Every structure is written in C-alpha cells, then in structure tokens.
Short mmCIF file of C-alpha atoms in Angstrom, two decimals:
data_model
loop_
_atom_site.label_atom_id
_atom_site.label_comp_id
_atom_site.label_asym_id
_atom_site.label_seq_id
_atom_site.Cartn_x
_atom_site.Cartn_y
_atom_site.Cartn_z
CA UNK N 552 -14.60 -21.06 -41.81
CA UNK N 553 -15.26 -21.09 -45.56
CA UNK N 554 -14.67 -17.40 -46.13
CA UNK N 555 -11.47 -15.83 -47.39
CA UNK N 556 -10.39 -12.28 -48.04
CA UNK N 557 -10.20 -11.40 -51.72
CA UNK N 558 -7.77 -9.04 -53.40
CA UNK N 559 -10.21 -6.21 -52.76
CA UNK N 560 -10.17 -6.93 -49.02
CA UNK N 561 -13.75 -8.17 -48.92
CA UNK N 562 -14.84 -11.56 -47.59
CA UNK N 563 -15.66 -14.11 -50.26
CA UNK N 564 -17.03 -17.67 -49.97
CA UNK N 565 -14.70 -20.61 -50.45
CA UNK N 566 -16.14 -22.85 -53.15
CA UNK N 567 -13.03 -24.58 -54.51
CA UNK N 568 -9.84 -26.16 -53.18
CA UNK N 569 -7.85 -23.33 -54.81
CA UNK N 570 -9.87 -20.75 -52.84
CA UNK N 571 -9.42 -22.81 -49.69
CA UNK N 572 -5.65 -22.55 -50.17
CA UNK N 573 -6.01 -18.77 -49.75
CA UNK N 574 -8.05 -19.24 -46.57
CA UNK N 575 -5.53 -21.74 -45.28
CA UNK N 576 -2.70 -19.27 -45.85
CA UNK N 577 -4.63 -16.80 -43.68
CA UNK N 578 -4.82 -19.42 -40.92
CA UNK N 579 -1.07 -20.04 -41.05
CA UNK N 580 -0.40 -16.29 -40.87
CA UNK N 581 -2.71 -16.05 -37.86
CA UNK N 582 -0.84 -18.84 -36.08
CA UNK N 583 2.54 -17.28 -36.91
CA UNK N 584 1.36 -13.95 -35.50
CA UNK N 585 1.37 -15.62 -32.08
CA UNK N 586 3.98 -18.39 -32.43
CA UNK N 587 6.48 -16.50 -34.56
CA UNK N 588 7.28 -17.08 -38.21
CA UNK N 589 8.49 -20.51 -39.24
CA UNK N 590 12.23 -20.25 -40.09
CA UNK N 591 13.74 -20.85 -43.47
CA UNK N 592 17.11 -22.26 -44.57
CA UNK N 593 19.00 -20.12 -42.07
CA UNK N 594 18.03 -22.54 -39.27
CA UNK N 595 19.04 -25.66 -41.16
CA UNK N 596 22.31 -27.40 -40.42
CA UNK N 597 23.70 -30.94 -40.67
CA UNK N 598 21.63 -33.19 -38.39
CA UNK N 599 24.75 -34.92 -37.03
CA UNK N 600 22.87 -37.69 -35.15
CA UNK N 601 24.69 -39.33 -32.25
CA UNK N 602 23.67 -42.45 -30.32
CA UNK N 603 24.04 -42.04 -26.56
CA UNK N 604 22.53 -45.36 -25.44
CA UNK N 605 21.06 -48.55 -26.91
CA UNK N 606 18.72 -50.96 -25.12
CA UNK N 607 17.42 -54.34 -26.34
CA UNK N 608 13.64 -54.29 -25.90
CA UNK N 609 12.74 -57.69 -27.37
CA UNK N 610 11.25 -57.11 -30.82
CA UNK N 611 13.03 -53.76 -31.22
CA UNK N 612 16.00 -51.76 -30.01
CA UNK N 613 15.60 -48.43 -28.29
CA UNK N 614 18.25 -45.85 -29.01
CA UNK N 615 18.62 -42.61 -27.11
CA UNK N 616 20.03 -40.19 -29.65
CA UNK N 617 20.63 -36.48 -30.07
CA UNK N 618 20.46 -34.51 -33.30
CA UNK N 619 21.18 -30.93 -34.30
CA UNK N 620 17.87 -29.29 -35.22
CA UNK N 621 19.54 -25.88 -35.67
CA UNK N 622 22.92 -24.30 -34.97
CA UNK N 623 23.51 -24.37 -31.22
CA UNK N 624 20.72 -26.77 -30.30
CA UNK N 625 20.78 -30.57 -30.00
CA UNK N 626 17.51 -32.40 -29.38
CA UNK N 627 17.34 -35.60 -27.33
CA UNK N 628 15.09 -38.26 -28.87
CA UNK N 629 14.28 -41.93 -28.61
CA UNK N 630 14.50 -43.92 -31.84
CA UNK N 631 12.81 -47.32 -31.69
CA UNK N 632 13.71 -49.70 -34.52
CA UNK N 633 12.24 -53.18 -35.06
CA UNK N 634 15.01 -55.78 -35.15
CA UNK N 635 13.87 -57.32 -38.42
CA UNK N 636 14.16 -53.88 -40.00
CA UNK N 637 17.65 -53.36 -38.61
CA UNK N 638 18.66 -56.75 -39.99
CA UNK N 639 18.33 -55.32 -43.50
CA UNK N 640 16.30 -56.14 -46.57
CA UNK N 641 13.16 -54.55 -45.19
CA UNK N 642 11.92 -51.03 -44.64
CA UNK N 643 9.21 -49.82 -42.24
CA UNK N 644 7.06 -46.67 -42.06
CA UNK N 645 7.84 -44.24 -39.26
CA UNK N 646 5.69 -42.43 -36.73
CA UNK N 647 6.40 -39.25 -34.79
CA UNK N 648 5.43 -39.98 -31.16
CA UNK N 649 4.99 -36.81 -29.11
CA UNK N 650 4.83 -36.94 -25.33
CA UNK N 651 2.59 -35.23 -22.80
CA UNK N 652 3.68 -32.84 -20.07
CA UNK N 653 6.31 -34.61 -18.00
CA UNK N 654 9.10 -32.72 -16.30
CA UNK N 655 10.85 -35.84 -14.98
CA UNK N 656 11.30 -38.32 -17.85
CA UNK N 657 9.87 -36.18 -20.68
CA UNK N 658 9.83 -38.23 -23.86
CA UNK N 659 10.56 -41.33 -21.80
CA UNK N 660 6.87 -41.71 -20.98
CA UNK N 661 5.99 -42.76 -24.55
CA UNK N 662 8.64 -45.51 -24.59
CA UNK N 663 7.47 -47.11 -21.34
CA UNK N 664 9.68 -45.24 -18.87
CA UNK N 665 8.26 -43.34 -15.92
CA UNK N 666 5.10 -44.30 -14.04
CA UNK N 667 2.27 -43.14 -16.32
CA UNK N 668 -0.02 -45.80 -17.77
CA UNK N 669 -1.55 -45.62 -21.26
CA UNK N 670 1.28 -43.46 -22.57
CA UNK N 671 3.60 -46.10 -24.10
CA UNK N 672 2.40 -45.67 -27.68
CA UNK N 673 5.92 -45.46 -29.13
CA UNK N 674 6.80 -48.84 -27.61
CA UNK N 675 3.54 -50.39 -28.82
CA UNK N 676 4.08 -49.09 -32.34
CA UNK N 677 7.63 -50.46 -32.45
CA UNK N 678 6.23 -53.82 -31.34
CA UNK N 679 3.85 -53.63 -34.31
CA UNK N 680 6.75 -53.13 -36.72
CA UNK N 681 6.92 -49.33 -37.04
CA UNK N 682 9.97 -47.15 -36.57
CA UNK N 683 8.95 -44.86 -33.70
CA UNK N 684 10.61 -41.48 -33.15
CA UNK N 685 10.06 -39.59 -29.89
CA UNK N 686 11.84 -36.24 -29.44
CA UNK N 687 11.75 -34.39 -26.13
CA UNK N 688 9.68 -31.21 -25.92
CA UNK N 689 11.68 -28.03 -25.19
CA UNK N 690 11.85 -26.81 -21.59
CA UNK N 691 10.78 -30.14 -20.13
CA UNK N 692 12.94 -32.63 -18.23
CA UNK N 693 16.56 -32.61 -19.40
CA UNK N 694 15.97 -30.61 -22.59
CA UNK N 695 16.38 -26.92 -21.71
CA UNK N 696 17.27 -24.89 -24.81
CA UNK N 697 17.70 -21.13 -24.44
CA UNK N 698 14.76 -20.01 -26.60
CA UNK N 699 15.62 -16.32 -26.45
CA UNK N 700 19.27 -16.86 -27.40
CA UNK N 701 18.20 -19.13 -30.26
CA UNK N 702 15.76 -16.51 -31.52
CA UNK N 703 12.43 -18.24 -30.88
CA UNK N 704 9.27 -16.31 -30.02
CA UNK N 705 7.56 -19.39 -28.61
CA UNK N 706 8.35 -22.85 -27.31
CA UNK N 707 5.50 -24.06 -29.51
CA UNK N 708 7.28 -23.18 -32.74
CA UNK N 709 10.64 -24.42 -31.44
CA UNK N 710 8.97 -27.80 -30.85
CA UNK N 711 7.47 -27.73 -34.34
CA UNK N 712 10.90 -27.05 -35.82
CA UNK N 713 12.54 -29.81 -33.79
CA UNK N 714 9.83 -32.21 -34.99
CA UNK N 715 10.23 -31.19 -38.63
CA UNK N 716 13.97 -31.73 -38.42
CA UNK N 717 13.21 -35.08 -36.83
CA UNK N 718 11.23 -35.98 -39.95
CA UNK N 719 14.26 -34.92 -42.00
CA UNK N 720 16.30 -37.36 -39.95
CA UNK N 721 13.79 -40.17 -40.52
CA UNK N 722 13.89 -39.52 -44.26
CA UNK N 723 17.66 -39.99 -44.18
CA UNK N 724 17.53 -43.43 -42.57
CA UNK N 725 17.93 -46.29 -45.05
CA UNK N 726 15.47 -48.55 -43.21
CA UNK N 727 12.58 -46.04 -43.12
CA UNK N 728 9.86 -46.27 -45.76
CA UNK N 729 8.65 -42.70 -46.30
CA UNK N 730 6.84 -43.45 -49.56
CA UNK N 731 3.40 -42.88 -48.03
CA UNK N 732 4.51 -40.12 -45.68
CA UNK N 733 4.62 -40.16 -41.89
CA UNK N 734 2.08 -40.14 -39.07
CA UNK N 735 2.07 -38.37 -35.73
CA UNK N 736 0.46 -39.33 -32.44
CA UNK N 737 0.38 -37.50 -29.13
CA UNK N 738 -1.48 -37.18 -25.85
CA UNK N 739 -2.21 -33.88 -24.08
CA UNK N 740 0.81 -31.65 -24.86
CA UNK N 741 1.71 -34.19 -27.52
CA UNK N 742 -1.83 -33.93 -28.88
CA UNK N 743 -1.64 -30.26 -29.75
CA UNK N 744 2.06 -30.53 -30.63
CA UNK N 745 1.00 -33.03 -33.32
CA UNK N 746 -1.61 -30.64 -34.71
CA UNK N 747 0.77 -27.68 -34.76
CA UNK N 748 3.51 -29.69 -36.47
CA UNK N 749 1.14 -31.03 -39.12
CA UNK N 750 -0.05 -27.48 -39.84
CA UNK N 751 3.46 -26.64 -41.04
CA UNK N 752 4.58 -30.02 -42.44
CA UNK N 753 2.42 -31.90 -44.93
CA UNK N 754 4.68 -34.95 -44.79
CA UNK N 755 2.47 -35.94 -41.86
CA UNK N 756 -0.41 -37.82 -43.49
CA UNK N 757 -2.16 -39.00 -40.31
CA UNK N 758 -2.64 -36.88 -37.18
CA UNK N 759 -3.83 -38.43 -33.91
CA UNK N 760 -4.51 -36.07 -31.02
CA UNK N 761 -5.64 -37.40 -27.63
CA UNK N 762 -6.82 -34.92 -24.98
CA UNK N 763 -4.92 -32.23 -26.86
CA UNK N 764 -7.30 -29.39 -27.62
CA UNK N 765 -10.47 -27.42 -27.29
CA UNK N 766 -11.30 -23.89 -28.39
CA UNK N 767 -9.28 -21.12 -26.75
CA UNK N 768 -12.67 -19.56 -25.97
CA UNK N 769 -13.70 -22.64 -23.98
CA UNK N 770 -10.38 -23.42 -22.28
CA UNK N 771 -11.26 -23.89 -18.59
CA UNK N 772 -14.51 -22.03 -19.40
CA UNK N 773 -12.60 -18.88 -20.33
CA UNK N 774 -11.43 -18.23 -16.78
CA UNK N 775 -9.09 -15.22 -17.02
CA UNK N 776 -6.71 -16.54 -14.37
CA UNK N 777 -5.55 -19.14 -16.93
CA UNK N 778 -4.38 -16.39 -19.29
CA UNK N 779 -1.79 -14.95 -16.91
CA UNK N 780 1.94 -15.44 -17.66
CA UNK N 781 3.14 -18.98 -16.86
CA UNK N 782 -0.42 -20.31 -16.63
CA UNK N 783 -2.14 -22.57 -19.15
CA UNK N 784 -1.23 -21.67 -22.73
CA UNK N 785 0.73 -18.59 -21.62
CA UNK N 786 4.04 -20.21 -20.73
CA UNK N 787 7.49 -19.91 -22.25
CA UNK N 788 7.24 -23.50 -23.43
CA UNK N 789 4.02 -22.53 -25.26
CA UNK N 790 3.05 -19.04 -26.45
CA UNK N 791 3.71 -16.04 -24.21
CA UNK N 792 2.06 -13.69 -26.72
CA UNK N 793 -1.32 -15.15 -25.81
CA UNK N 794 -1.18 -13.10 -22.60
CA UNK N 795 -1.95 -10.08 -24.79
CA UNK N 796 -5.43 -11.51 -25.41
CA UNK N 797 -6.56 -11.90 -21.81
CA UNK N 798 -10.10 -10.61 -21.58
CA UNK N 799 -10.52 -10.62 -25.36
CA UNK N 800 -9.99 -14.22 -26.37
CA UNK N 801 -12.19 -13.75 -29.42
CA UNK N 802 -9.39 -11.63 -30.91
CA UNK N 803 -6.79 -14.45 -30.88
CA UNK N 804 -5.90 -14.67 -34.60
CA UNK N 805 -6.37 -18.45 -34.85
CA UNK N 806 -8.17 -21.28 -33.08
CA UNK N 807 -8.34 -25.04 -33.28
CA UNK N 808 -11.28 -25.31 -35.67
CA UNK N 809 -9.10 -23.50 -38.20
CA UNK N 810 -6.05 -25.62 -37.44
CA UNK N 811 -8.01 -28.85 -37.85
CA UNK N 812 -9.54 -27.57 -41.09
CA UNK N 813 -6.07 -26.70 -42.31
CA UNK N 814 -5.07 -30.37 -42.02
CA UNK N 815 -7.58 -31.46 -44.69
CA UNK N 816 -7.64 -33.72 -46.63
CA UNK N 817 -5.31 -35.73 -44.41
CA UNK N 818 -6.59 -38.25 -41.84
CA UNK N 819 -7.27 -36.67 -38.45
CA UNK N 820 -8.37 -38.69 -35.42
CA UNK N 821 -9.27 -36.75 -32.26
CA UNK N 822 -9.79 -38.52 -28.94
CA UNK N 823 -11.79 -36.30 -26.57
CA UNK N 824 -12.85 -38.15 -23.40
CA UNK N 825 -16.11 -37.17 -21.75
CA UNK N 826 -14.39 -36.71 -18.40
CA UNK N 827 -11.32 -34.76 -19.53
CA UNK N 828 -10.70 -32.02 -16.98
CA UNK N 829 -8.27 -30.14 -19.25
CA UNK N 830 -10.21 -29.85 -22.50
CA UNK N 831 -13.99 -29.89 -22.97
CA UNK N 832 -15.32 -32.64 -25.22
CA UNK N 833 -18.34 -30.56 -26.30
CA UNK N 834 -15.95 -27.84 -27.48
CA UNK N 835 -14.14 -30.47 -29.53
CA UNK N 836 -17.45 -31.39 -31.19
CA UNK N 837 -17.95 -27.77 -32.20
CA UNK N 838 -14.41 -27.66 -33.59
CA UNK N 839 -15.01 -30.80 -35.65
CA UNK N 840 -18.37 -29.51 -36.89
CA UNK N 841 -16.73 -26.29 -38.04
CA UNK N 842 -13.80 -28.07 -39.73
CA UNK N 843 -15.71 -30.88 -41.44
CA UNK N 844 -16.92 -28.75 -44.39
CA UNK N 845 -13.28 -28.36 -45.44
CA UNK N 846 -12.88 -32.13 -45.55
CA UNK N 847 -16.16 -32.28 -47.51
CA UNK N 848 -14.74 -29.75 -49.95
CA UNK N 849 -11.98 -32.26 -50.68
CA UNK N 850 -14.50 -35.09 -50.93
CA UNK N 851 -13.23 -36.84 -47.79
CA UNK N 852 -15.44 -36.02 -44.79
CA UNK N 853 -14.70 -39.49 -43.37
CA UNK N 854 -11.07 -38.54 -42.79
CA UNK N 855 -12.01 -36.36 -39.82
CA UNK N 856 -13.03 -38.54 -36.88
CA UNK N 857 -13.70 -37.86 -33.20
CA UNK N 858 -14.31 -40.33 -30.38
CA UNK N 859 -15.46 -39.68 -26.80
CA UNK N 860 -14.33 -42.49 -24.50
CA UNK N 861 -15.92 -42.53 -21.06
CA UNK N 862 -12.82 -41.66 -19.04
CA UNK N 863 -10.79 -38.72 -17.78
CA UNK N 864 -7.63 -37.15 -19.22
CA UNK N 865 -6.37 -40.43 -20.61
CA UNK N 866 -5.58 -42.36 -23.79
CA UNK N 867 -7.25 -45.76 -23.25
CA UNK N 868 -6.16 -48.94 -25.05
CA UNK N 869 -9.12 -49.14 -27.45
CA UNK N 870 -8.46 -45.60 -28.66
CA UNK N 871 -4.78 -46.33 -29.19
CA UNK N 872 -5.69 -49.49 -31.08
CA UNK N 873 -8.01 -47.47 -33.34
CA UNK N 874 -5.13 -45.07 -34.04
CA UNK N 875 -2.76 -47.92 -34.87
CA UNK N 876 -5.25 -49.45 -37.31
CA UNK N 877 -5.50 -46.07 -39.02
CA UNK N 878 -1.72 -46.01 -39.38
CA UNK N 879 -1.83 -49.53 -40.77
CA UNK N 880 -4.20 -48.56 -43.57
CA UNK N 881 -2.83 -45.11 -44.46
CA UNK N 882 0.97 -45.25 -44.16
CA UNK N 883 1.58 -49.01 -44.04
CA UNK N 884 -0.76 -49.78 -46.94
CA UNK N 885 -2.53 -52.66 -45.20
CA UNK N 886 -6.14 -53.54 -46.15
CA UNK N 887 -8.84 -51.94 -44.03
CA UNK N 888 -10.32 -48.99 -45.85
#
C-alpha cells in the first residue's frame, strides 16, 4: 500500500503526504483503466433542473426533479428540503444519498418508497434538518441512459459523473450550506457508489458505506462464475472490462483497500455485517487494516471506522444513527468530537 513508483520506475516507500499523492494518482489511474477516464469540461453543460413533482412530507418537502448531467442525458433525482430551510433565512448542509439495487423504484427506496425496510436514510436525514439528494443509478428502474451512445465505458463511471454533477447542483442552491463540504451515504450498490464517487470528488468529506464492498479477490470466494458477463461486477451498469480478469483477479489494477486508502484523511465509516451474504466482513477487516496506515500518515487513524453488526445484508437503525452523528459533527459542525 505504501509503495509508489519513482521516476526511475523502481518501487519506493511512501513516507510523506507528498509521496502518498503519487501513490494515490497510481490508484486513480488503475481505477480508470477499468472504469474509463473521468471526463473533463466537454461533458459539462447547464444543469437545467426541472421539478416534476412535489410532496409534503411533514417536516420537509420531497421534490422529484431531473437535471442535465451531460449533453443528451437527464438524471432523475429526489431532492428533500426541510421546510424551515425553504422558508428562508437558514441554510443546511447536504448529503448525497445513494440507493441500493432496485429495479422497480430505484432511488425511491431511500426516500421511503417501495417495500424495503432500513433503506429510508434520505427521509431520516431530511427529518434531522439536512438537505438530502438522491439521484437514480443508471440502468435501474426508469433511468435507462444509452451508455454506449453517450460514450461511457462503464455504468460505474456514468454514476460517478451523475453524482458529481448532482453536487454541482447542490452548490448552486441558495439554501445549501456547502462550507464544510458534503457527505455521502449508501447501502449495497449505494455503498460502493459512494466510495467510487468520493475517489474522484474531494468535496465529499464523509463517506458511509453499508454492505458495499469486499476485496475483488474475496468476492463470493473468488468463484469464477461471478466473473462472467452480466454477473456480479461484470454488468453494463458496473464494469464490463472486469470480465477480462476472470481467472486472474490478482491482476485487476485496483482494489478496495486502495480506494479506501485514497479517501484519507476524510472520515470513512464502513458497515460490514457479520451475516452479509454479498460481501465478506473478514475481507473488509483486511481492507481496513491495509488502508489504515494511510490515515495514520495524515495523523488521523480514527477517521477510518468499521462496524460489524450481527445481521445479514442490511443497514440497521443503530448503524444509521452512528452515521448521522458523524454527519452532525463533521459537516454540520455540532459538538461531538
């Protein structure tokens, strides 16, 4: 983890933050080798937000909006705004709320729609006074962009771009307090979507990932059948290029211990239940152990935290509450740390 390639091509130890920046750049290049390269200004266009629906939800209003993340692509998203913030004279921090795999209601499951319990973190955060923003993931439910026509090599990077443009939209809203940055929270698909987005966007100061990751080497114990096209990670909505590494997973040019290390020195909270059938909690411990020295390099080992609730592939209330308290202290500036 703490080795980088010097100008002479030889491996050298990372001993300073400046040297870590070189190692981190290698990690980003490794991720882009599979996801595709993050676009530049050519993909930017006016966001042109439009409200399609507004619902009174008690303490907050829930707006279904669309916004233009790039030419030829409009993203559906829920925007939850506390009423006292809308009334004026007060700003609130905002949180990117990323949903799990759901091909029926998609992003609706984080705002309390659908029939999945323990997924309504966007609604709960709006009740606590945050602006919550929940875009739909590409190629799920009603959001079906043509990735090939739009020039994307992976659904993963398209989602990252949509999320980054969503942060641009939040920055433009007069009632959003972005002075301490943003946070992101997600379960399952939303868990790794949060990590990937934070890799490319340092405006995200807190990253919460529930049931969202383990090492590629450990994914379903390395069973090769999960590395066929349209299985596991090898789907159009994820990264089709990973099919090239079937039978040689060790050659994948990035893995989650590197991605988590690349988030330092920001706050990272990983929820890895003991009974998760998708991602192995012991693999998560190895990821955290490998990444923690990077946080130590910055002098903040406490900012990388992992918890193992005794449940299956779920995001239980006590873990969500722990995430919310972290948001309170880091981006809302409330006492607690």
